[in-house]
Coordinates of C-alpha atoms in Angstrom, one line a residue:
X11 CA 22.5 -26.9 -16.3
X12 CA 20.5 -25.5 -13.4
X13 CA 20.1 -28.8 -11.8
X14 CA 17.5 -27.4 -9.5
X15 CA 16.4 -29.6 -7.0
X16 CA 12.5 -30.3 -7.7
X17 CA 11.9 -29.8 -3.5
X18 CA 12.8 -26.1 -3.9
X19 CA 10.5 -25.4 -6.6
X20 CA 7.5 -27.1 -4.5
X21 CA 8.9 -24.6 -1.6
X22 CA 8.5 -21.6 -3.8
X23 CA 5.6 -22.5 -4.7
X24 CA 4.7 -23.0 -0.3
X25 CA 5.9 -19.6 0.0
X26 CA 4.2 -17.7 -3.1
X27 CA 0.4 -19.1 -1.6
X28 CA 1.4 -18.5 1.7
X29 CA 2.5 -14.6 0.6
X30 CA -0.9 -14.5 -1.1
X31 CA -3.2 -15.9 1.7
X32 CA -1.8 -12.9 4.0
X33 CA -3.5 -10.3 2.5
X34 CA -6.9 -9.6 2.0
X35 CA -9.2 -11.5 0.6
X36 CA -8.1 -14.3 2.1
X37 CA -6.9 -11.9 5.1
X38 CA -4.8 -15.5 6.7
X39 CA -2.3 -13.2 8.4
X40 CA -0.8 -15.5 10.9
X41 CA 0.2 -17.0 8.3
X42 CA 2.9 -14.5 8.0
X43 CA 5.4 -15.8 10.4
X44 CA 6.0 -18.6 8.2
X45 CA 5.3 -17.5 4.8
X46 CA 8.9 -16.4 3.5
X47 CA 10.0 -19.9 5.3
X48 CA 9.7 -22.1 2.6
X49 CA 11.5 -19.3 0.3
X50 CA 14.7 -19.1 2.3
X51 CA 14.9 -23.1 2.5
X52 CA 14.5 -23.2 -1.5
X53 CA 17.7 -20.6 -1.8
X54 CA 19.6 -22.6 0.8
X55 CA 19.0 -26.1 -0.1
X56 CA 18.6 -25.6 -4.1
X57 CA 21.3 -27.8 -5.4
X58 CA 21.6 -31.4 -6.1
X59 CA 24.9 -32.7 -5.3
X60 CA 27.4 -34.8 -7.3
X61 CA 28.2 -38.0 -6.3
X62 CA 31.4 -37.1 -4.6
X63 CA 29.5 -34.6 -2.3
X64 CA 27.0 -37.1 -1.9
X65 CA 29.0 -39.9 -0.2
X66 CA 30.4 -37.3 2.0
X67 CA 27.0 -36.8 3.7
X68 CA 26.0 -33.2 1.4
X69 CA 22.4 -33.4 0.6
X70 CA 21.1 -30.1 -1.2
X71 CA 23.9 -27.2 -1.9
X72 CA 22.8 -23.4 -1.3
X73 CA 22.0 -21.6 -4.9
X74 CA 23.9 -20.6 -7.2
X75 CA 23.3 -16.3 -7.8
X76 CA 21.5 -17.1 -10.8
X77 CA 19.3 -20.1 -9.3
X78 CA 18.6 -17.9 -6.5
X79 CA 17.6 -15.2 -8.4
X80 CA 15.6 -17.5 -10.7
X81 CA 13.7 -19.1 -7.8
X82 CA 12.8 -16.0 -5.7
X83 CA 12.1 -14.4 -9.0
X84 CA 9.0 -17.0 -10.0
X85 CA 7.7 -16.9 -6.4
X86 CA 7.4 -13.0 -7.0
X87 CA 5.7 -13.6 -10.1
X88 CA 3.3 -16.1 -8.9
X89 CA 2.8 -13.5 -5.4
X90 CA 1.7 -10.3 -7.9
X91 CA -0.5 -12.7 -9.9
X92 CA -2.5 -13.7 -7.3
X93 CA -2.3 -10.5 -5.3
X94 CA -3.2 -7.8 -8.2
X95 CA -5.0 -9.9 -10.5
X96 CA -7.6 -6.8 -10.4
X97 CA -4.9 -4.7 -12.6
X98 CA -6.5 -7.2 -15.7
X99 CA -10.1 -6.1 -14.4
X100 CA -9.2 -2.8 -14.8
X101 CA -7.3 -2.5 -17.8
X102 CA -10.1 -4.6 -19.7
X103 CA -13.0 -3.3 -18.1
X104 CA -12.0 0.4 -18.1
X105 CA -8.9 0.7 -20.2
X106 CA -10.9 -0.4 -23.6
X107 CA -8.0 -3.4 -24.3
X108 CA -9.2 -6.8 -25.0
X109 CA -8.7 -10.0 -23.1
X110 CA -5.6 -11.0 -24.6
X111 CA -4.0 -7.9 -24.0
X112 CA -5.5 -7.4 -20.5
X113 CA -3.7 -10.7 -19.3
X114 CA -0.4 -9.5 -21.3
X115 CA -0.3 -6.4 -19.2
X116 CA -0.9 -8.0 -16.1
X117 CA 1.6 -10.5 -17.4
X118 CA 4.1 -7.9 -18.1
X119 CA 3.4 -6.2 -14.8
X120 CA 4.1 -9.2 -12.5
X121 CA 7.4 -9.7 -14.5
X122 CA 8.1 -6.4 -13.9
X123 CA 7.5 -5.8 -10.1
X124 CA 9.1 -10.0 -9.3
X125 CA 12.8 -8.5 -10.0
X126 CA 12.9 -7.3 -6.6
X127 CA 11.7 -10.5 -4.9
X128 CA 14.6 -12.4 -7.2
X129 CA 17.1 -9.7 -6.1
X130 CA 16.0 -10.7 -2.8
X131 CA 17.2 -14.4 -3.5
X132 CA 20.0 -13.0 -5.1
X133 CA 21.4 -11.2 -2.2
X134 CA 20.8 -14.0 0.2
X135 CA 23.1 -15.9 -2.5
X136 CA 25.7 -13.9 -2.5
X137 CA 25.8 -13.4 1.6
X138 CA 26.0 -17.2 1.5
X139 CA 29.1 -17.2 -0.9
X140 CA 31.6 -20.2 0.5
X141 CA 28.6 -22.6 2.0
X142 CA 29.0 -25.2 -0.8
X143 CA 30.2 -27.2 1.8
X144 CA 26.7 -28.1 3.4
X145 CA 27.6 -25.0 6.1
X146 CA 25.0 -23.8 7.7
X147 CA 24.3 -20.1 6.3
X148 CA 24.9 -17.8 9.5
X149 CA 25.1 -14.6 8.1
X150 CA 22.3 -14.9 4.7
X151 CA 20.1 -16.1 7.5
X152 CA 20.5 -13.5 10.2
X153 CA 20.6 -10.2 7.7
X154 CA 17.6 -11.8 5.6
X155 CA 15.3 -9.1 7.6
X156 CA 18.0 -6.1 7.0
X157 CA 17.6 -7.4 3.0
X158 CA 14.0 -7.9 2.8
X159 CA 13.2 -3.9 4.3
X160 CA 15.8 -3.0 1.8
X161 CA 14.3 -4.5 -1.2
X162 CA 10.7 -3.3 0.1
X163 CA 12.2 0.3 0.4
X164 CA 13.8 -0.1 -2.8
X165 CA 10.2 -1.3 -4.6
X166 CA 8.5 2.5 -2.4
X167 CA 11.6 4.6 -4.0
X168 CA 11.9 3.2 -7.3
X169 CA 9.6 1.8 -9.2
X170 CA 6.8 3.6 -6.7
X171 CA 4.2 0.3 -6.4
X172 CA 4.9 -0.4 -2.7
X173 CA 2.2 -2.2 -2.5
X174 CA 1.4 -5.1 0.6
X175 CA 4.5 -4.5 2.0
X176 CA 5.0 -7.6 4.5
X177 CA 4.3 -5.6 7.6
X178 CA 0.8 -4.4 6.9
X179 CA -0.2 -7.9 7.3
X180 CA -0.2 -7.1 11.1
X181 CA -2.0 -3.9 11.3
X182 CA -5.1 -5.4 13.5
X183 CA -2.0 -6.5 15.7
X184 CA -2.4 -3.1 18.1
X185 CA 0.7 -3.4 20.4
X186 CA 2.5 -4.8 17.5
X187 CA 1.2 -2.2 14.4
X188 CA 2.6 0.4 17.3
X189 CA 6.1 -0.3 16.2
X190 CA 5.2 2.2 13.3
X191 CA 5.1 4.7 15.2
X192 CA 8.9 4.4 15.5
X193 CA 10.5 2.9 12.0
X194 CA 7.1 2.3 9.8
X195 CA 5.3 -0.1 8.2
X196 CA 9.1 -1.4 7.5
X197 CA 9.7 -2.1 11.4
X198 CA 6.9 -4.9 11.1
X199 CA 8.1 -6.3 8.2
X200 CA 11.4 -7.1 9.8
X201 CA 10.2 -8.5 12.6
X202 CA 8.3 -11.1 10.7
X203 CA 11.1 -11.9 8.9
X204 CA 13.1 -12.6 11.8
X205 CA 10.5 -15.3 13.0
X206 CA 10.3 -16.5 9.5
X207 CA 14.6 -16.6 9.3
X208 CA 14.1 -18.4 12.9
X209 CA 12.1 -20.7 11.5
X210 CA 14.4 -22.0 8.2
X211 CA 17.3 -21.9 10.4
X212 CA 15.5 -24.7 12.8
X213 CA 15.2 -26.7 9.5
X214 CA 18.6 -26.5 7.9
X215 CA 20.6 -27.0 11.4
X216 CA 21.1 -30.9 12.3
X217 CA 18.5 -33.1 13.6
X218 CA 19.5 -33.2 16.9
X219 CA 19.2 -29.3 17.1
X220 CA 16.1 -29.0 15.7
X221 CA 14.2 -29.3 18.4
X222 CA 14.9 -26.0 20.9
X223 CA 14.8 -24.1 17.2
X224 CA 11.4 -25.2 16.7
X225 CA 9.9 -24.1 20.2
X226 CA 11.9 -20.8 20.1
X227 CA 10.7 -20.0 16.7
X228 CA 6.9 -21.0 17.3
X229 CA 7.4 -19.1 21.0
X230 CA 8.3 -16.1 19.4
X231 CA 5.4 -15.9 16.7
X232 CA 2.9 -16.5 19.4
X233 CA 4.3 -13.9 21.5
X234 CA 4.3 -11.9 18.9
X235 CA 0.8 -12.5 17.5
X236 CA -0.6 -12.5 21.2
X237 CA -0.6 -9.1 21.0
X238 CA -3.5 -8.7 19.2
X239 CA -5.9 -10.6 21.7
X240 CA -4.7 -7.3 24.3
X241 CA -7.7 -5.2 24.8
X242 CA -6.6 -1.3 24.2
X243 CA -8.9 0.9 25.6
X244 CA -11.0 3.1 23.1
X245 CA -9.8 6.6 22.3
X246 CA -11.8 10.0 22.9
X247 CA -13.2 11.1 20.1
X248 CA -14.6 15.0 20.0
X249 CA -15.2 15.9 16.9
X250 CA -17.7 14.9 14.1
X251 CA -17.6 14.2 10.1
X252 CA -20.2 13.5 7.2
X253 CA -18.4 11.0 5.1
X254 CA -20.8 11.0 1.6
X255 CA -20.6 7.5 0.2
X256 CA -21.9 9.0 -3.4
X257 CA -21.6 5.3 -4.7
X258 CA -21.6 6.9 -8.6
X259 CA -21.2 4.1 -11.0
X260 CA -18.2 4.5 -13.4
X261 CA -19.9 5.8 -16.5
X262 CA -18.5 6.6 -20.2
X263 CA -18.4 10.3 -20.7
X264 CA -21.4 10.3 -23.2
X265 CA -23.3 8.8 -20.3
X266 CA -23.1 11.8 -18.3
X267 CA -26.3 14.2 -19.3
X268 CA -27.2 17.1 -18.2
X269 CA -30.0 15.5 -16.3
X270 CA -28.1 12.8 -15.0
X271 CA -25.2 15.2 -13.5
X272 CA -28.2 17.4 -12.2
X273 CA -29.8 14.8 -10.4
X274 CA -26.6 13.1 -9.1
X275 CA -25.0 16.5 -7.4
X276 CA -28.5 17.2 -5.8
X277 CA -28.7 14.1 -3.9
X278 CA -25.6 14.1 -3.2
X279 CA -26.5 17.8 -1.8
X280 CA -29.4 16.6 -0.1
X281 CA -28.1 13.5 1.8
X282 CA -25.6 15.8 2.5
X283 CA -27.9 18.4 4.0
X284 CA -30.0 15.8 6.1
X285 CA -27.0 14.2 7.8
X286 CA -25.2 17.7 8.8
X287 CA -28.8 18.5 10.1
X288 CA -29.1 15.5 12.4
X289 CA -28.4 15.6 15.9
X290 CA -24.7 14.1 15.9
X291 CA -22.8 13.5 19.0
X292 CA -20.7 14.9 20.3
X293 CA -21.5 18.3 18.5
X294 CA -22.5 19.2 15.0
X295 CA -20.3 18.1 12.1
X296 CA -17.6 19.9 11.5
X297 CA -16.8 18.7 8.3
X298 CA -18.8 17.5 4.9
X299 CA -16.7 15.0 2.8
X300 CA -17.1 14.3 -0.9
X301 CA -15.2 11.3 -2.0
X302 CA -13.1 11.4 -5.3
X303 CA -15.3 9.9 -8.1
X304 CA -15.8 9.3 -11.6
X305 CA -18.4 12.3 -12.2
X306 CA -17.3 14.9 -14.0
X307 CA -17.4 17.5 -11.3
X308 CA -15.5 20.2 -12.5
X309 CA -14.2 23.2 -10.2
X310 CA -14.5 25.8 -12.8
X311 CA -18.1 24.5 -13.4
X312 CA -20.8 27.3 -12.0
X313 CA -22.9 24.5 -11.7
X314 CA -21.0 22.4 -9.4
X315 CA -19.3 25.7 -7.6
X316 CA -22.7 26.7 -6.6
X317 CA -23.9 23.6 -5.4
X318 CA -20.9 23.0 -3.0
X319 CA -21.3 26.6 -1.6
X320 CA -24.8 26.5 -1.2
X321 CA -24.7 22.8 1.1
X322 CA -21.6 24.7 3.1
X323 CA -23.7 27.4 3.6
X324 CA -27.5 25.7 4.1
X325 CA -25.2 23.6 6.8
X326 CA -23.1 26.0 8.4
X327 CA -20.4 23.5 7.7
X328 CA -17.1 23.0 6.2
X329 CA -17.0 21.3 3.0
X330 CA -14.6 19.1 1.4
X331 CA -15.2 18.0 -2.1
X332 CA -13.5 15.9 -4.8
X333 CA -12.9 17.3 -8.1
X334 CA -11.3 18.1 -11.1
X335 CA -9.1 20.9 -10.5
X336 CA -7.3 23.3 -13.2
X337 CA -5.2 26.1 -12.9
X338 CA -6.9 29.7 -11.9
X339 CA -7.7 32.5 -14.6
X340 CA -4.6 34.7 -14.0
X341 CA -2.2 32.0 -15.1
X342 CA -0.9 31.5 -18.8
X343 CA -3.4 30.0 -21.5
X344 CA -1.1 26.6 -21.5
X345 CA -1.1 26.5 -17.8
X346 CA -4.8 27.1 -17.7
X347 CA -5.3 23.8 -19.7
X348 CA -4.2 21.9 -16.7
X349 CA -5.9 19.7 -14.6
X350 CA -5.9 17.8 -11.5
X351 CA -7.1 15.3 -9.1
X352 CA -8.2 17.6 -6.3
X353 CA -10.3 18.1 -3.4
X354 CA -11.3 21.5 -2.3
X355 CA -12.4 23.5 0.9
X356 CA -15.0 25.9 0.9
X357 CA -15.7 27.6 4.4
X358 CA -19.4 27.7 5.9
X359 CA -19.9 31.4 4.0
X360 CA -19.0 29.2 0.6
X361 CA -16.1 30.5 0.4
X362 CA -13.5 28.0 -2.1
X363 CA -10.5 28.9 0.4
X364 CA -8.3 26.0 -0.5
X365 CA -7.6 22.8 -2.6
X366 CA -5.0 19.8 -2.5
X367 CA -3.9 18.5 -5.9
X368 CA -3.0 15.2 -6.1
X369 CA 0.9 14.5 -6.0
X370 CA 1.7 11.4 -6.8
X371 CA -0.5 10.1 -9.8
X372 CA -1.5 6.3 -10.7
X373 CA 0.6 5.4 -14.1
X374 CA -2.0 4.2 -17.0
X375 CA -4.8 5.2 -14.5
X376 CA -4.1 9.3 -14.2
X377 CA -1.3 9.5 -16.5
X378 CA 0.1 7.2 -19.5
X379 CA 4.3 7.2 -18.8
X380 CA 6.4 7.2 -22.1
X381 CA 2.8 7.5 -23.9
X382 CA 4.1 7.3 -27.4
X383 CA 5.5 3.3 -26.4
X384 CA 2.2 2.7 -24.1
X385 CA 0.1 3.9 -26.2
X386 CA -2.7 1.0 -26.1
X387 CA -3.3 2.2 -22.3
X388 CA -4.9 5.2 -23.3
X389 CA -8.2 4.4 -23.1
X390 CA -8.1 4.2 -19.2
X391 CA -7.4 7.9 -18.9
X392 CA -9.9 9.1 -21.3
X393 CA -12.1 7.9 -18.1
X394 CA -10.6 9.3 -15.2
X395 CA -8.3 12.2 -16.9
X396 CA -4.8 12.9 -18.1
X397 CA -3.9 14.8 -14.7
X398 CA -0.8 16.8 -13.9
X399 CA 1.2 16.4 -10.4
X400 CA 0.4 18.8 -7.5
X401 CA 2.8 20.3 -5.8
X402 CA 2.2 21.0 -1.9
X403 CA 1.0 18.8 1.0
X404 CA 0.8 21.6 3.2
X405 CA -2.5 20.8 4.9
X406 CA -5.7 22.4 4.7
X407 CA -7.3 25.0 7.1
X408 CA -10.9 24.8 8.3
X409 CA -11.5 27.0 10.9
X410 CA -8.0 26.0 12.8
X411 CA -8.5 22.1 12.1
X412 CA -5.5 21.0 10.0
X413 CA -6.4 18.8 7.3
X414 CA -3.9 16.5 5.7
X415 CA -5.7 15.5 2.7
X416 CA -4.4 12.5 -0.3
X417 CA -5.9 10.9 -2.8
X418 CA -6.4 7.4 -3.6
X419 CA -3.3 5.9 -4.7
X420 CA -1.2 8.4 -2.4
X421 CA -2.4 5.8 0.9
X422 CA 0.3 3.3 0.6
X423 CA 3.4 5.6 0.5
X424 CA 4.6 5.7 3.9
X425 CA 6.8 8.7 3.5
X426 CA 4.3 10.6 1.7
X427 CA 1.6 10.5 4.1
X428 CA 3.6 11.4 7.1
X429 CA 5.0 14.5 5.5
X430 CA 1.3 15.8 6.1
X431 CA 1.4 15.3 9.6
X432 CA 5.0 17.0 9.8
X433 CA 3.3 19.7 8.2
X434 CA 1.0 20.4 11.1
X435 CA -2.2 18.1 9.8
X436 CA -3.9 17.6 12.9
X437 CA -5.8 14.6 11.1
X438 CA -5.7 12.7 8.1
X439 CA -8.8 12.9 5.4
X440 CA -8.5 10.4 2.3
X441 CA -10.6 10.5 -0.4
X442 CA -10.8 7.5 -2.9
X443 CA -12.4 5.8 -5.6
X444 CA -12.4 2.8 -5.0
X445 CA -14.9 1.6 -7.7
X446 CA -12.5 0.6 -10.2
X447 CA -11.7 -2.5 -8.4
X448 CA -14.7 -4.0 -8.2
X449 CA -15.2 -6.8 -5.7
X450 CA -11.8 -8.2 -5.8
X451 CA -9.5 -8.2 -2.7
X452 CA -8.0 -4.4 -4.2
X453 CA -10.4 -2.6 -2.3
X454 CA -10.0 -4.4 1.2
X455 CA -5.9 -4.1 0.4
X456 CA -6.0 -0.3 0.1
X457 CA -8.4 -0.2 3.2
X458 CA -5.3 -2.0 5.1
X459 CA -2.2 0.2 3.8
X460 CA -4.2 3.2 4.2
X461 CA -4.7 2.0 8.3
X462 CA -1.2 1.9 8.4
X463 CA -0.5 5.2 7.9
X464 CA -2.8 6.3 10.7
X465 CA -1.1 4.1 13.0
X466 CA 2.8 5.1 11.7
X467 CA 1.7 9.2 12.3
X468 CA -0.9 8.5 15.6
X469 CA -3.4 10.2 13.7
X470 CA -6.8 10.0 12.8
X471 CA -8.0 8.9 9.5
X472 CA -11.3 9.5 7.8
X473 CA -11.9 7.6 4.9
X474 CA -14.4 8.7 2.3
X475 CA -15.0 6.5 -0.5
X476 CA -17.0 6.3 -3.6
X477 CA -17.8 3.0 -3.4
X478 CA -16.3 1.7 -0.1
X479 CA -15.1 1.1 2.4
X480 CA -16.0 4.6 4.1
X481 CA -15.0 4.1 7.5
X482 CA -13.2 6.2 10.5
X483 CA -9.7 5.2 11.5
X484 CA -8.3 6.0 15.5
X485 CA -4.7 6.0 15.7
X486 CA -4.6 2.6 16.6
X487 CA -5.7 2.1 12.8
X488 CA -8.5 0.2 14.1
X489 CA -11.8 1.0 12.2
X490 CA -14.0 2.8 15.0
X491 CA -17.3 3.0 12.3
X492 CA -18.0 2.3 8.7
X493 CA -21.0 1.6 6.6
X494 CA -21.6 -0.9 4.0
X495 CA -20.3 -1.1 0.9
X496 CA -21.6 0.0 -2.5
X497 CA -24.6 2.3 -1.5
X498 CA -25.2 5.6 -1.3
X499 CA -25.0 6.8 2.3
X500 CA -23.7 9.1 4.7
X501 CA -21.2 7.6 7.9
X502 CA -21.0 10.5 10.9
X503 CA -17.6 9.5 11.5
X504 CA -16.2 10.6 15.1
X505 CA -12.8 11.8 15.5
X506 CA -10.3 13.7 17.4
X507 CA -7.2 16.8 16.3
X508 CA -3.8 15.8 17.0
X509 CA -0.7 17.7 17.0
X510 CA 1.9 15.1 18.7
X511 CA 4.0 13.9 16.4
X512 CA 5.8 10.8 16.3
X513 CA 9.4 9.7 16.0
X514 CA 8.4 8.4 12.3
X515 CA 6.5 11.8 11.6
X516 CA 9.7 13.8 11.8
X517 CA 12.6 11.3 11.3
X518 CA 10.5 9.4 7.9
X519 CA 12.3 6.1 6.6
X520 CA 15.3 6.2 8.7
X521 CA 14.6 2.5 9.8
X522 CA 14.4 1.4 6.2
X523 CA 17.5 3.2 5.4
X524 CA 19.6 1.9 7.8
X525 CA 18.5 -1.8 6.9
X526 CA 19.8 -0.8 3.0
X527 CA 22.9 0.4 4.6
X528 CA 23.5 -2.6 6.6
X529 CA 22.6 -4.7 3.4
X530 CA 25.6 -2.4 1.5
X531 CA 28.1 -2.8 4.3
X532 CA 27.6 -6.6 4.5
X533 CA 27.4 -7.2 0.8
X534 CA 30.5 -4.9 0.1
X535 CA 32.6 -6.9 3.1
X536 CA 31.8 -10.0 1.6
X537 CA 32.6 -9.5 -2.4
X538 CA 36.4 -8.7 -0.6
X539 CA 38.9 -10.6 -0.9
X540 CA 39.2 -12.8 1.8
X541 CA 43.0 -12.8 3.3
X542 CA 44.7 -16.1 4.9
X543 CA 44.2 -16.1 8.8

C-alpha cells in the first residue's frame, strides 16, 4: 500500500550510519554536513510512480505524511540504537534485569525517543503538500533547519533526553562552536542543516543544474569546517583546582565495609592532601574537588563530615565534595527522610557553608517515573538512590569565587546550565560518575555536551569525574588538561573567574524558539485553504 520506493530505504539507512559516525566513538564529525542528506532525498523522492506519471517523465513522488513519518521514524530508531546502546549495559549490568529484558528496554527506548525524528519527516511532508507533480520542494527544503531546531528543542523540553543534539558535533570547530555564545548549541545545528538542505537540493534539481549546486554546497561545508584548522590563541588562566579522580568501582551495597569505606575516604584524603600541598602554578589551589560516586558518602555521616573538614582544614583549601545529601534536623520527620544528589562546600576552617542538590534527576537511574508500571527498573536505584529534586542553582560561594555547580546528567541541558552563569557563577564545576557506562562511546558523548555548555556561557569548566574523563575546559570548550582514564589521580586543573555574560546567558533558547515559531507560522499557512489567483 506504501509502495515505498526501495532507494529511500537504502538512503535512511545512509543517513542513520552517517548520524551515528558523528558522534563519539567514532567521533567522524565532518561527516555532519552530509549526514541528514540522504534523509531529506528519501522524504522527497519516496514514491514510485504509476504508469501514467511515468510516461510523463515523474520518477520518484515526495512522501506521503505517513511514509514520511514511517521513514524518518526507522532512521531515528536505527540512530538511538547505535548511539545509546550503553542504556542495555546499564540496565543489565546495574539495574539487576536480564538480557532479554535489557534489549526490550533499550528497544522500547529507541521507539520512544525516534517519534521526533519521524515528526521531523512528517513536517517536511506536509510543507511539501502539492509537489506530486515532480516540483521541486522549495519551501520543505529551505525551512528543513527552522524544523530540525524545533524538533531538537521539542526532544530538551519534553521528553528531557536532549541528547547529541546535531550541533555538538562541531564543538572542536572554535570559530564555529562560538555561534553558542549567541543562540546555543541549536545555532550549530541549523547551520549544518542548511549545508545538508544545500546538499539534497543539488540532487533533486535537474541534471543540468546540478553542477553550481554541488560546488556551492561542498564550498560552504569547507568554509565552514575550515574554521577549526584557525589557531585561537590560549586563554589566561589564574587560578588553580585539585580535581580527585577517586576511580571507586561501582560496588553492591553489602560490599561496602567498614574497612573498605575507611580505607577508600583516607586515600582519597591523602592524595587529596599531597596534591593541594604541591607547588602549583600559578598559586596554591583554590579549590579541592570530589567527584559524584557510587560510595556511600553520606553528609549526615560523622565519619565522612570529619574527614572532609579535616582535608579543608590540613589544606587551607576549599573543599567541594560529592554526596548524599538529606534534609537538615530542624525540618519535619518526613522531610528529614529525604535525600539528594549533592555536592557540598566546606570553607578552609571546615566549615559545611553550602551544598547544591541535584535538579534535574536521571529517570530509572535516580528516580523510577510511574514506579508502580516500571517497576522491573528498580533495581538500578537501589544502587545509586531514590533521590528527590533540588530546588536552587544559585551558585556557590568560596571565598568570593562563584561556583555554578551540576551534576552528571544536568550537562546536556542547555538552558539549565546557563541559568548558573545568569546567576552570577563565575565558573562552572561538574561533578560526574561516569562509571556506569563503562567503555562505550557514553562517556566521551557526555564529555562533548558538557564542552558545549562552557562554550554557549564563555565560562570555564572543570570536570571532575569518578572514572573519567577529568579534564579542565576554557571557554573555547577546548580541553586545556586532563589525565587518564580509570585511575585514581589528582589533575591541577588551571582556570580563570568570569563575570561577562553572553547574549545566550541572559536571553536562554530564544534562537530555538523562534525556529518553532517559524515552523508554526509556516505549517499553519500551508494547512489553509489555498484561494484561486
Amino acid at each position: 500500500m506504501l509502495r515505498i520506493h526501495r532507494s529511500a530505504w537504502l538512503l535512511v539507512l545512509l543517513s542513520a550510519v552517517l548520524q551515528i559516525l558523528i558522534f563519539p566513538l567514532p567521533d567522524f564529525y565532518l561527516l555532519s554536513w552530509i549526514a541528514i542528506t540522504p534523509l531529506l532525498l528519501a522524504l522527497l523522492r519516496t514514491r514510485q510512480p504509476d504508469t501514467l506519471q511515468i510516461r510523463a517523465g515523474i520518477k520518484l513522488l515526495p512522501a506521503t505524511p505517513l511514509q514520511a513519518f514511517l521513514l524518518a521514524y526507522v532512521c531515528g530508531i536505527l540512530w538511538y540504537a547505535g548511539t545509546c546502546y550503553w542504556i542495555y549495559d546499564v540496565m543489565h549490568q546495574y539495574g539487576g534485569v536480564n538480557t532479554p529484558a535489557g534489549i526490550g528496554i533499550l528497544f522500547l527506548f529507541c521507539l520512544y525517543l525516534a517519534i521526533y525524528h519521524g515528526i521531523f519527516g512528517l513536517l517536511i511532508s506536509l510543507l511539501n503538500r502539492g509537489g506530486s507533480k515532480n516540483s521541486f520542494p522549495r519551501l520543505a527544503l529551505l525551512l528543513s533547519p527552522a524544523l530540525w531546531v524545533a524538533v531538537e528543542l521539542a526532544r530538551t523540553r519534553i521528553t528531557g533526553f536532549p541528547w547529541d543534539l546535531l550541533g555538538i558535533s562541531q564543538v572542536d570547530n572554535i570559530p564555529l562552536a562560538r555561534v553558542a555564545t549567541v543562540t546555543g548549541v541549536y545555532g550549530i545545528s541549523f547551520e549544518i542543516m542548511i549545508v545538508n538542505a544545500a546538499w539534497a537540493a543539488a540532487f533533486l534539481v535537474p541534471r543540468e543544474k546540478r553542477k553550481p549546486l554541488l560546488i556551492a554546497a561542498l564550498g560552504a561545508a569547507l568554509v565552514l569546517q575550515a574554521g577549526s584548522l584557525i589557531p585561537v590563541p590560549a586563554i589566561l588562566a589564574d587560578h588553580s583546582a585539585v580535581l580527585v579522580q577517586a576511580n571507586v568501582p561501582i560496588l553492591q551495597g553489602a560490599d561496602w565495609t567498614r574497612d573498605y569505606f575507611a580505607g577508600t575516604l583516607l586515600d582519597l584524603s591523602r592524595t587529596s592532601l599531597v596534591a593541594a600541598a604541591s607547588e602549583i602554578p600559578p598559586s596554591h589551589a583554590s579549590l579541592i574537588v570530589w567527584p559524584e560516586s557510587p560510595s556511600p558518602f553520606y553528609s549526615s555521616d560523622p565519619f565522612f563530615r570529619d574527614a572532609v573538614s579535616n582535608l579543608a582544614r590540613q589544606s587551607n583549601t576549599w573543599v567541594l565534595a560529592g554526596n548524599i545529601g538529606n534534609r537538615n534536623a530542624s525540618q519535619t520527620p518526613d522531610e528529614a527522610t529525604q535525600i539528594y544528589n549533592s555536592a557540598s562546600l566546606v570553607s578552609p576552617g571546615g566549615e559545611w557553608v553550602a551544598r547544591y542538590d541535584k535538579m534535574h534527576l536521571v529517570p530509572f537511574g535516580e528516580y523510577v517515573p510511574f514506579r508502580r508500571v516500571f517497576a522491573f527498573a528498580g533495581g538500578l536505584t537501589k544502587e545509586v538512590g531514590d533521590f528527590s529534586k533540588g530546588t536552587s542553582r544559585v551558585p556557590l560561594d568560596a571565598g568570593g569565587s562563584k561556583l555554578g555547580v551540576f551534576i552528571c546528567y544536568e550537562s546536556i541541558f542547555p538552558d539549565e546550565v546557563r541559568q548558573f552563569a545568569a546567576e552570577g557563577a563565575q565558573v562552572f564545576v561538574n561533578i560526574s560518575n561516569d562509571g556506569w557506562y563503562g567503555d562505550s562511546g557514553a562517556y566521551a558523548q557526555h564529555l562533548k555536551q558538557s564542552r558545549m555548555r562552557a562554550v554557549e556561557n564563555a565560562r570555564w569548566l572543570l570536570l571532575d569525574t569518578n572514572t573519567g574523563v577529568t579534564a579542565s575546559v576554557d571557554p573555547y570548550g577546548r580541553i586545556v588538561s586532563s589525565v587518564p582514564r580509570k585511575a585514581r589521580t589528582v589533575l591541577t586543573a588551571s582556570y580563570a573567574l568570569s563575570s561577562v555574560t553572553t547574549f545566550y546567558t541572559r536571553h536562554g533558547d530564544w534562537f530555538a524558539w523562534l525556529c518553532a515559531i517559524i515552523s508554526g507560522a509556516a505549517f499553519a499557512a500551508r494547512l489553509l485553504p489555498r484561494r484561486n489567483t
